[in-house]
Amino acid sequence: MENKTESTTNTPLIALVTGANQGVGNEIAKALAAHGYIVYLGSRKLENGEKAAAEIGENAKAIQLDVTDQTSINAAVKRIESEYGRLDLLVNNAGISHGGTSPKSPEELMSTGRAVNVSLDEVRTVWETNVFGVIAVTQAALPLLRKSSAARIVNVSSGLGSLTWISDPECWAREHFGIVYAASKTALNAVTLAFALELEKENIKVNATSPGYTKTALNNFQGTDSLEVGSREPIRVALETDGPTGSFTGPEGPMPW
């Protein structure tokens, strides 16, 4: 069955990708633009978004978007509404791994992120972006998503958020599970499922996807997978117009919650 949004009109699909000026978000934006989408590249610093959009081409539009700032969120949604009147795809990609300004290695992150010594300020800072920011952007974008005939929401999560996987004694990543970043992705998965269950009746699909252990600024570029490899599954899910809802997938397929 053809996707009705694409088959019955000649108008392009409209997408918003948060944190799209670099990393996985930028790769998703590139792929969407290459498939004919008009893509808004959300970036906290507009100049970074403008540079990234210029490199992608005419289908890319930079938009100032700080997911921790409700005024910024509202302004971004208002601009999209004024220019296109609807949103077909929201990719909640923006995420941080710690509350500092300097890059940290995975080892450094874990030394300060364990349950026994974690700083609550650090937890709040990371969760503000990774969890509350996703809720805020999604809620603000819903009126525009509801104007699409086939709206979708994709949340970029992490395998570290899988409690089923992490609790397995054989899981290699157990030592990397902490309250700051990893648990924020567990919370994001819960948020994903809550939105999926709520919006299913409106035919708005909501899914979570993990890039795997990818070399990005999140881990100070110490991941084992290249950006191209790590972006494949998020790109697949973002482009999938006739897929399921309420799913969590990674590079090797379905993942347990």
PDB file of C-alpha atoms in Angstrom:
ATOM      1  CA  MET A   1       0.000   0.000   0.000  1.00  0.00           C
ATOM      2  CA  GLU A   2       1.418   3.369  -0.992  1.00  0.00           C
ATOM      3  CA  ASN A   3       1.946   6.050   1.579  1.00  0.00           C
ATOM      4  CA  LYS A   4      -0.942   8.416   1.032  1.00  0.00           C
ATOM      5  CA  THR A   5       1.017  11.486   2.056  1.00  0.00           C
ATOM      6  CA  GLU A   6       3.406  10.933  -0.819  1.00  0.00           C
ATOM      7  CA  SER A   7       1.067   9.387  -3.372  1.00  0.00           C
ATOM      8  CA  THR A   8      -1.907  11.740  -3.319  1.00  0.00           C
ATOM      9  CA  THR A   9      -0.042  15.044  -3.301  1.00  0.00           C
ATOM     10  CA  ASN A  10       3.068  16.514  -4.790  1.00  0.00           C
ATOM     11  CA  THR A  11       3.905  18.435  -1.651  1.00  0.00           C
ATOM     12  CA  PRO A  12       7.052  17.344   0.166  1.00  0.00           C
ATOM     13  CA  LEU A  13       7.017  15.781   3.598  1.00  0.00           C
ATOM     14  CA  ILE A  14       8.087  18.101   6.413  1.00  0.00           C
ATOM     15  CA  ALA A  15      10.474  16.938   9.139  1.00  0.00           C
ATOM     16  CA  LEU A  16      12.056  18.438  12.231  1.00  0.00           C
ATOM     17  CA  VAL A  17      15.232  16.871  13.631  1.00  0.00           C
ATOM     18  CA  THR A  18      16.484  18.175  16.966  1.00  0.00           C
ATOM     19  CA  GLY A  19      20.239  18.350  17.545  1.00  0.00           C
ATOM     20  CA  ALA A  20      20.761  18.071  13.796  1.00  0.00           C
ATOM     21  CA  ASN A  21      23.845  20.209  13.324  1.00  0.00           C
ATOM     22  CA  GLN A  22      26.189  17.264  14.037  1.00  0.00           C
ATOM     23  CA  GLY A  23      26.424  13.543  14.675  1.00  0.00           C
ATOM     24  CA  VAL A  24      23.582  11.103  14.136  1.00  0.00           C
ATOM     25  CA  GLY A  25      21.028  13.904  13.889  1.00  0.00           C
ATOM     26  CA  ASN A  26      22.916  15.445  11.011  1.00  0.00           C
ATOM     27  CA  GLU A  27      23.125  12.085   9.216  1.00  0.00           C
ATOM     28  CA  ILE A  28      19.359  11.642   9.630  1.00  0.00           C
ATOM     29  CA  ALA A  29      18.744  15.132   8.253  1.00  0.00           C
ATOM     30  CA  LYS A  30      20.964  14.411   5.233  1.00  0.00           C
ATOM     31  CA  ALA A  31      19.089  11.197   4.457  1.00  0.00           C
ATOM     32  CA  LEU A  32      15.686  12.824   4.792  1.00  0.00           C
ATOM     33  CA  ALA A  33      16.680  15.701   2.510  1.00  0.00           C
ATOM     34  CA  ALA A  34      18.023  13.223  -0.026  1.00  0.00           C
ATOM     35  CA  HIS A  35      14.605  11.533  -0.004  1.00  0.00           C
ATOM     36  CA  GLY A  36      12.811  14.773  -0.791  1.00  0.00           C
ATOM     37  CA  TYR A  37      11.834  15.907   2.690  1.00  0.00           C
ATOM     38  CA  ILE A  38      11.976  19.530   3.725  1.00  0.00           C
ATOM     39  CA  VAL A  39      14.076  19.182   6.867  1.00  0.00           C
ATOM     40  CA  TYR A  40      14.362  21.643   9.697  1.00  0.00           C
ATOM     41  CA  LEU A  41      17.717  21.226  11.426  1.00  0.00           C
ATOM     42  CA  GLY A  42      17.223  22.082  15.078  1.00  0.00           C
ATOM     43  CA  SER A  43      20.337  23.588  16.641  1.00  0.00           C
ATOM     44  CA  ARG A  44      20.890  25.398  19.930  1.00  0.00           C
ATOM     45  CA  LYS A  45      23.258  27.769  18.141  1.00  0.00           C
ATOM     46  CA  LEU A  46      21.615  28.943  14.938  1.00  0.00           C
ATOM     47  CA  GLU A  47      24.937  29.548  13.181  1.00  0.00           C
ATOM     48  CA  ASN A  48      25.878  25.882  13.616  1.00  0.00           C
ATOM     49  CA  GLY A  49      22.555  24.848  12.133  1.00  0.00           C
ATOM     50  CA  GLU A  50      22.953  27.260   9.239  1.00  0.00           C
ATOM     51  CA  LYS A  51      26.370  25.835   8.396  1.00  0.00           C
ATOM     52  CA  ALA A  52      25.027  22.272   8.490  1.00  0.00           C
ATOM     53  CA  ALA A  53      21.975  23.191   6.410  1.00  0.00           C
ATOM     54  CA  ALA A  54      24.136  24.895   3.777  1.00  0.00           C
ATOM     55  CA  GLU A  55      26.177  21.724   3.421  1.00  0.00           C
ATOM     56  CA  ILE A  56      23.055  19.604   2.927  1.00  0.00           C
ATOM     57  CA  GLY A  57      21.397  21.843   0.345  1.00  0.00           C
ATOM     58  CA  GLU A  58      18.140  23.511  -0.518  1.00  0.00           C
ATOM     59  CA  ASN A  59      15.881  20.990   1.268  1.00  0.00           C
ATOM     60  CA  ALA A  60      17.495  21.805   4.614  1.00  0.00           C
ATOM     61  CA  LYS A  61      16.459  24.718   6.814  1.00  0.00           C
ATOM     62  CA  ALA A  62      18.268  25.741   9.996  1.00  0.00           C
ATOM     63  CA  ILE A  63      16.071  26.546  12.973  1.00  0.00           C
ATOM     64  CA  GLN A  64      17.115  27.730  16.423  1.00  0.00           C
ATOM     65  CA  LEU A  65      15.936  25.148  18.919  1.00  0.00           C
ATOM     66  CA  ASP A  66      17.021  24.593  22.495  1.00  0.00           C
ATOM     67  CA  VAL A  67      14.946  21.681  23.792  1.00  0.00           C
ATOM     68  CA  THR A  68      15.397  22.903  27.372  1.00  0.00           C
ATOM     69  CA  ASP A  69      13.895  26.326  26.583  1.00  0.00           C
ATOM     70  CA  GLN A  70      10.108  26.434  26.130  1.00  0.00           C
ATOM     71  CA  THR A  71      10.265  29.850  24.446  1.00  0.00           C
ATOM     72  CA  SER A  72      12.721  28.464  21.882  1.00  0.00           C
ATOM     73  CA  ILE A  73      10.535  25.395  21.322  1.00  0.00           C
ATOM     74  CA  ASN A  74       7.396  27.473  20.833  1.00  0.00           C
ATOM     75  CA  ALA A  75       9.139  29.813  18.389  1.00  0.00           C
ATOM     76  CA  ALA A  76      10.429  26.889  16.311  1.00  0.00           C
ATOM     77  CA  VAL A  77       6.996  25.270  16.112  1.00  0.00           C
ATOM     78  CA  LYS A  78       5.393  28.614  15.232  1.00  0.00           C
ATOM     79  CA  ARG A  79       7.858  29.094  12.372  1.00  0.00           C
ATOM     80  CA  ILE A  80       7.162  25.647  10.932  1.00  0.00           C
ATOM     81  CA  GLU A  81       3.433  26.301  11.228  1.00  0.00           C
ATOM     82  CA  SER A  82       3.734  29.629   9.407  1.00  0.00           C
ATOM     83  CA  GLU A  83       5.842  28.159   6.600  1.00  0.00           C
ATOM     84  CA  TYR A  84       4.163  24.780   6.024  1.00  0.00           C
ATOM     85  CA  GLY A  85       1.215  24.442   8.391  1.00  0.00           C
ATOM     86  CA  ARG A  86       2.002  20.878   9.389  1.00  0.00           C
ATOM     87  CA  LEU A  87       4.722  18.446  10.437  1.00  0.00           C
ATOM     88  CA  ASP A  88       4.963  14.884   9.123  1.00  0.00           C
ATOM     89  CA  LEU A  89       7.969  13.666  11.086  1.00  0.00           C
ATOM     90  CA  LEU A  90       9.555  14.660  14.380  1.00  0.00           C
ATOM     91  CA  VAL A  91      12.940  13.149  15.249  1.00  0.00           C
ATOM     92  CA  ASN A  92      13.884  13.774  18.875  1.00  0.00           C
ATOM     93  CA  ASN A  93      17.621  13.325  18.545  1.00  0.00           C
ATOM     94  CA  ALA A  94      19.114  16.049  20.749  1.00  0.00           C
ATOM     95  CA  GLY A  95      20.934  14.507  23.693  1.00  0.00           C
ATOM     96  CA  ILE A  96      23.830  15.063  26.070  1.00  0.00           C
ATOM     97  CA  SER A  97      25.888  12.622  28.127  1.00  0.00           C
ATOM     98  CA  HIS A  98      26.960  14.910  30.964  1.00  0.00           C
ATOM     99  CA  GLY A  99      26.393  18.367  32.367  1.00  0.00           C
ATOM    100  CA  GLY A 100      29.860  19.797  31.761  1.00  0.00           C
ATOM    101  CA  THR A 101      31.287  21.734  28.871  1.00  0.00           C
ATOM    102  CA  SER A 102      34.464  19.730  28.172  1.00  0.00           C
ATOM    103  CA  PRO A 103      34.427  16.306  26.456  1.00  0.00           C
ATOM    104  CA  LYS A 104      34.541  13.269  28.717  1.00  0.00           C
ATOM    105  CA  SER A 105      35.539   9.687  28.023  1.00  0.00           C
ATOM    106  CA  PRO A 106      33.155   6.837  28.912  1.00  0.00           C
ATOM    107  CA  GLU A 107      35.427   6.006  31.840  1.00  0.00           C
ATOM    108  CA  GLU A 108      35.232   9.552  33.166  1.00  0.00           C
ATOM    109  CA  LEU A 109      31.468   9.582  32.762  1.00  0.00           C
ATOM    110  CA  MET A 110      31.068   6.401  34.788  1.00  0.00           C
ATOM    111  CA  SER A 111      33.412   7.513  37.551  1.00  0.00           C
ATOM    112  CA  THR A 112      30.975  10.309  38.396  1.00  0.00           C
ATOM    113  CA  GLY A 113      27.723   8.757  37.215  1.00  0.00           C
ATOM    114  CA  ARG A 114      27.298   5.772  39.506  1.00  0.00           C
ATOM    115  CA  ALA A 115      24.324   5.582  41.823  1.00  0.00           C
ATOM    116  CA  VAL A 116      26.525   5.795  44.917  1.00  0.00           C
ATOM    117  CA  ASN A 117      28.212   9.074  44.041  1.00  0.00           C
ATOM    118  CA  VAL A 118      26.212  10.797  41.311  1.00  0.00           C
ATOM    119  CA  SER A 119      25.505  14.517  41.564  1.00  0.00           C
ATOM    120  CA  LEU A 120      21.808  15.332  41.439  1.00  0.00           C
ATOM    121  CA  ASP A 121      22.633  18.528  39.568  1.00  0.00           C
ATOM    122  CA  GLU A 122      24.319  16.418  36.885  1.00  0.00           C
ATOM    123  CA  VAL A 123      21.270  14.138  36.679  1.00  0.00           C
ATOM    124  CA  ARG A 124      18.910  17.086  36.373  1.00  0.00           C
ATOM    125  CA  THR A 125      21.004  18.721  33.646  1.00  0.00           C
ATOM    126  CA  VAL A 126      21.164  15.611  31.458  1.00  0.00           C
ATOM    127  CA  TRP A 127      17.561  14.586  32.025  1.00  0.00           C
ATOM    128  CA  GLU A 128      16.423  18.126  31.203  1.00  0.00           C
ATOM    129  CA  THR A 129      17.635  17.545  27.632  1.00  0.00           C
ATOM    130  CA  ASN A 130      17.275  13.782  27.184  1.00  0.00           C
ATOM    131  CA  VAL A 131      13.890  13.295  28.851  1.00  0.00           C
ATOM    132  CA  PHE A 132      12.015  16.499  29.646  1.00  0.00           C
ATOM    133  CA  GLY A 133      13.155  18.129  26.412  1.00  0.00           C
ATOM    134  CA  VAL A 134      11.655  15.269  24.402  1.00  0.00           C
ATOM    135  CA  ILE A 135       8.346  15.594  26.231  1.00  0.00           C
ATOM    136  CA  ALA A 136       8.289  19.362  25.744  1.00  0.00           C
ATOM    137  CA  VAL A 137       9.120  19.294  22.027  1.00  0.00           C
ATOM    138  CA  THR A 138       6.692  16.463  21.332  1.00  0.00           C
ATOM    139  CA  GLN A 139       3.820  18.162  23.125  1.00  0.00           C
ATOM    140  CA  ALA A 140       4.510  21.445  21.337  1.00  0.00           C
ATOM    141  CA  ALA A 141       4.716  19.742  17.926  1.00  0.00           C
ATOM    142  CA  LEU A 142       1.575  17.651  18.321  1.00  0.00           C
ATOM    143  CA  PRO A 143      -0.841  20.233  16.847  1.00  0.00           C
ATOM    144  CA  LEU A 144       1.251  20.271  13.656  1.00  0.00           C
ATOM    145  CA  LEU A 145       1.698  16.488  13.627  1.00  0.00           C
ATOM    146  CA  ARG A 146      -2.066  16.086  13.887  1.00  0.00           C
ATOM    147  CA  LYS A 147      -2.403  17.998  10.608  1.00  0.00           C
ATOM    148  CA  SER A 148      -0.382  15.318   8.796  1.00  0.00           C
ATOM    149  CA  SER A 149      -2.110  12.336   7.237  1.00  0.00           C
ATOM    150  CA  ALA A 150       0.672   9.987   8.384  1.00  0.00           C
ATOM    151  CA  ALA A 151       2.564  11.554  11.276  1.00  0.00           C
ATOM    152  CA  ARG A 152       5.503   9.860  12.956  1.00  0.00           C
ATOM    153  CA  ILE A 153       7.745  10.518  15.942  1.00  0.00           C
ATOM    154  CA  VAL A 154      11.167   8.901  16.273  1.00  0.00           C
ATOM    155  CA  ASN A 155      13.113   9.121  19.532  1.00  0.00           C
ATOM    156  CA  VAL A 156      16.844   8.408  19.350  1.00  0.00           C
ATOM    157  CA  SER A 157      17.549   6.226  22.376  1.00  0.00           C
ATOM    158  CA  SER A 158      20.363   3.867  23.367  1.00  0.00           C
ATOM    159  CA  GLY A 159      20.837   0.181  24.039  1.00  0.00           C
ATOM    160  CA  LEU A 160      22.005   1.267  27.486  1.00  0.00           C
ATOM    161  CA  GLY A 161      18.403   2.184  28.202  1.00  0.00           C
ATOM    162  CA  SER A 162      17.275  -1.445  27.940  1.00  0.00           C
ATOM    163  CA  LEU A 163      16.755  -2.758  31.481  1.00  0.00           C
ATOM    164  CA  THR A 164      16.231  -6.263  30.119  1.00  0.00           C
ATOM    165  CA  TRP A 165      19.606  -6.222  28.379  1.00  0.00           C
ATOM    166  CA  ILE A 166      21.526  -4.476  31.149  1.00  0.00           C
ATOM    167  CA  SER A 167      20.181  -6.809  33.846  1.00  0.00           C
ATOM    168  CA  ASP A 168      21.476  -9.863  31.963  1.00  0.00           C
ATOM    169  CA  PRO A 169      24.641 -11.066  33.763  1.00  0.00           C
ATOM    170  CA  GLU A 170      26.206 -11.727  30.350  1.00  0.00           C
ATOM    171  CA  CYS A 171      25.669  -8.151  29.111  1.00  0.00           C
ATOM    172  CA  TRP A 172      29.009  -6.503  28.284  1.00  0.00           C
ATOM    173  CA  ALA A 173      27.623  -3.023  28.950  1.00  0.00           C
ATOM    174  CA  ARG A 174      26.545  -3.563  32.573  1.00  0.00           C
ATOM    175  CA  GLU A 175      29.464  -1.539  33.869  1.00  0.00           C
ATOM    176  CA  HIS A 176      28.361   1.406  31.721  1.00  0.00           C
ATOM    177  CA  PHE A 177      24.909   1.687  33.269  1.00  0.00           C
ATOM    178  CA  GLY A 178      24.621   4.774  35.415  1.00  0.00           C
ATOM    179  CA  ILE A 179      21.959   7.183  36.596  1.00  0.00           C
ATOM    180  CA  VAL A 180      22.996  10.140  34.454  1.00  0.00           C
ATOM    181  CA  TYR A 181      22.989   9.118  30.766  1.00  0.00           C
ATOM    182  CA  ALA A 182      21.969   5.455  30.617  1.00  0.00           C
ATOM    183  CA  ALA A 183      18.996   5.815  32.946  1.00  0.00           C
ATOM    184  CA  SER A 184      17.897   8.911  31.031  1.00  0.00           C
ATOM    185  CA  LYS A 185      17.537   6.660  27.991  1.00  0.00           C
ATOM    186  CA  THR A 186      15.538   4.152  30.041  1.00  0.00           C
ATOM    187  CA  ALA A 187      13.254   7.034  30.958  1.00  0.00           C
ATOM    188  CA  LEU A 188      13.141   8.102  27.306  1.00  0.00           C
ATOM    189  CA  ASN A 189      12.009   4.602  26.358  1.00  0.00           C
ATOM    190  CA  ALA A 190       9.193   4.877  28.894  1.00  0.00           C
ATOM    191  CA  VAL A 191       8.247   8.278  27.469  1.00  0.00           C
ATOM    192  CA  THR A 192       8.283   6.776  23.964  1.00  0.00           C
ATOM    193  CA  LEU A 193       5.922   3.993  24.950  1.00  0.00           C
ATOM    194  CA  ALA A 194       3.605   6.380  26.810  1.00  0.00           C
ATOM    195  CA  PHE A 195       3.262   8.603  23.736  1.00  0.00           C
ATOM    196  CA  ALA A 196       2.880   5.562  21.454  1.00  0.00           C
ATOM    197  CA  LEU A 197       0.012   4.159  23.516  1.00  0.00           C
ATOM    198  CA  GLU A 198      -1.680   7.545  23.773  1.00  0.00           C
ATOM    199  CA  LEU A 199      -1.320   8.535  20.117  1.00  0.00           C
ATOM    200  CA  GLU A 200      -2.076   5.166  18.558  1.00  0.00           C
ATOM    201  CA  LYS A 201      -5.757   6.069  18.500  1.00  0.00           C
ATOM    202  CA  GLU A 202      -4.841   9.107  16.378  1.00  0.00           C
ATOM    203  CA  ASN A 203      -2.724   7.031  13.982  1.00  0.00           C
ATOM    204  CA  ILE A 204       0.463   8.851  15.011  1.00  0.00           C
ATOM    205  CA  LYS A 205       3.338   6.389  15.237  1.00  0.00           C
ATOM    206  CA  VAL A 206       5.989   6.710  17.937  1.00  0.00           C
ATOM    207  CA  ASN A 207       9.149   4.599  18.037  1.00  0.00           C
ATOM    208  CA  ALA A 208      12.551   4.498  19.720  1.00  0.00           C
ATOM    209  CA  THR A 209      15.766   3.564  17.965  1.00  0.00           C
ATOM    210  CA  SER A 210      19.359   3.031  19.060  1.00  0.00           C
ATOM    211  CA  PRO A 211      22.390   3.870  16.884  1.00  0.00           C
ATOM    212  CA  GLY A 212      24.563   1.452  18.845  1.00  0.00           C
ATOM    213  CA  TYR A 213      27.975   2.412  20.208  1.00  0.00           C
ATOM    214  CA  THR A 214      28.740   5.097  17.651  1.00  0.00           C
ATOM    215  CA  LYS A 215      31.631   7.553  17.519  1.00  0.00           C
ATOM    216  CA  THR A 216      29.991  10.857  18.425  1.00  0.00           C
ATOM    217  CA  ALA A 217      30.549  13.791  20.756  1.00  0.00           C
ATOM    218  CA  LEU A 218      28.430  11.934  23.342  1.00  0.00           C
ATOM    219  CA  ASN A 219      31.296   9.542  24.088  1.00  0.00           C
ATOM    220  CA  ASN A 220      34.147  11.836  23.054  1.00  0.00           C
ATOM    221  CA  PHE A 221      34.277   9.918  19.754  1.00  0.00           C
ATOM    222  CA  GLN A 222      35.363   6.684  21.441  1.00  0.00           C
ATOM    223  CA  GLY A 223      32.508   4.533  20.119  1.00  0.00           C
ATOM    224  CA  THR A 224      33.307   1.424  18.127  1.00  0.00           C
ATOM    225  CA  ASP A 225      31.006   2.105  15.157  1.00  0.00           C
ATOM    226  CA  SER A 226      31.490   4.794  12.540  1.00  0.00           C
ATOM    227  CA  LEU A 227      28.914   7.545  12.234  1.00  0.00           C
ATOM    228  CA  GLU A 228      27.753   6.075   8.928  1.00  0.00           C
ATOM    229  CA  VAL A 229      27.187   2.624  10.445  1.00  0.00           C
ATOM    230  CA  GLY A 230      25.576   3.975  13.600  1.00  0.00           C
ATOM    231  CA  SER A 231      23.170   6.152  11.671  1.00  0.00           C
ATOM    232  CA  ARG A 232      21.742   3.358   9.521  1.00  0.00           C
ATOM    233  CA  GLU A 233      19.029   2.168  11.893  1.00  0.00           C
ATOM    234  CA  PRO A 234      17.854   5.651  12.955  1.00  0.00           C
ATOM    235  CA  ILE A 235      17.704   6.615   9.272  1.00  0.00           C
ATOM    236  CA  ARG A 236      15.747   3.463   8.411  1.00  0.00           C
ATOM    237  CA  VAL A 237      13.222   4.119  11.158  1.00  0.00           C
ATOM    238  CA  ALA A 238      12.935   7.807  10.237  1.00  0.00           C
ATOM    239  CA  LEU A 239      12.215   6.963   6.601  1.00  0.00           C
ATOM    240  CA  GLU A 240       9.778   4.135   7.370  1.00  0.00           C
ATOM    241  CA  THR A 241       6.291   5.498   6.697  1.00  0.00           C
ATOM    242  CA  ASP A 242       4.388   2.220   7.009  1.00  0.00           C
ATOM    243  CA  GLY A 243       6.088   0.640  10.013  1.00  0.00           C
ATOM    244  CA  PRO A 244       4.853  -0.279  13.494  1.00  0.00           C
ATOM    245  CA  THR A 245       4.351   1.912  16.531  1.00  0.00           C
ATOM    246  CA  GLY A 246       5.673   1.433  20.049  1.00  0.00           C
ATOM    247  CA  SER A 247       8.833  -0.369  18.911  1.00  0.00           C
ATOM    248  CA  PHE A 248      12.444  -0.181  20.087  1.00  0.00           C
ATOM    249  CA  THR A 249      15.079  -1.235  17.570  1.00  0.00           C
ATOM    250  CA  GLY A 250      18.856  -1.151  17.239  1.00  0.00           C
ATOM    251  CA  PRO A 251      21.473  -2.002  14.616  1.00  0.00           C
ATOM    252  CA  GLU A 252      20.716  -5.713  14.923  1.00  0.00           C
ATOM    253  CA  GLY A 253      16.932  -5.485  15.004  1.00  0.00           C
ATOM    254  CA  PRO A 254      14.285  -5.368  17.769  1.00  0.00           C
ATOM    255  CA  MET A 255      15.556  -4.590  21.256  1.00  0.00           C
ATOM    256  CA  PRO A 256      13.984  -5.453  24.617  1.00  0.00           C
ATOM    257  CA  TRP A 257      12.685  -2.589  26.725  1.00  0.00           C
TER     258      TRP A 257
END
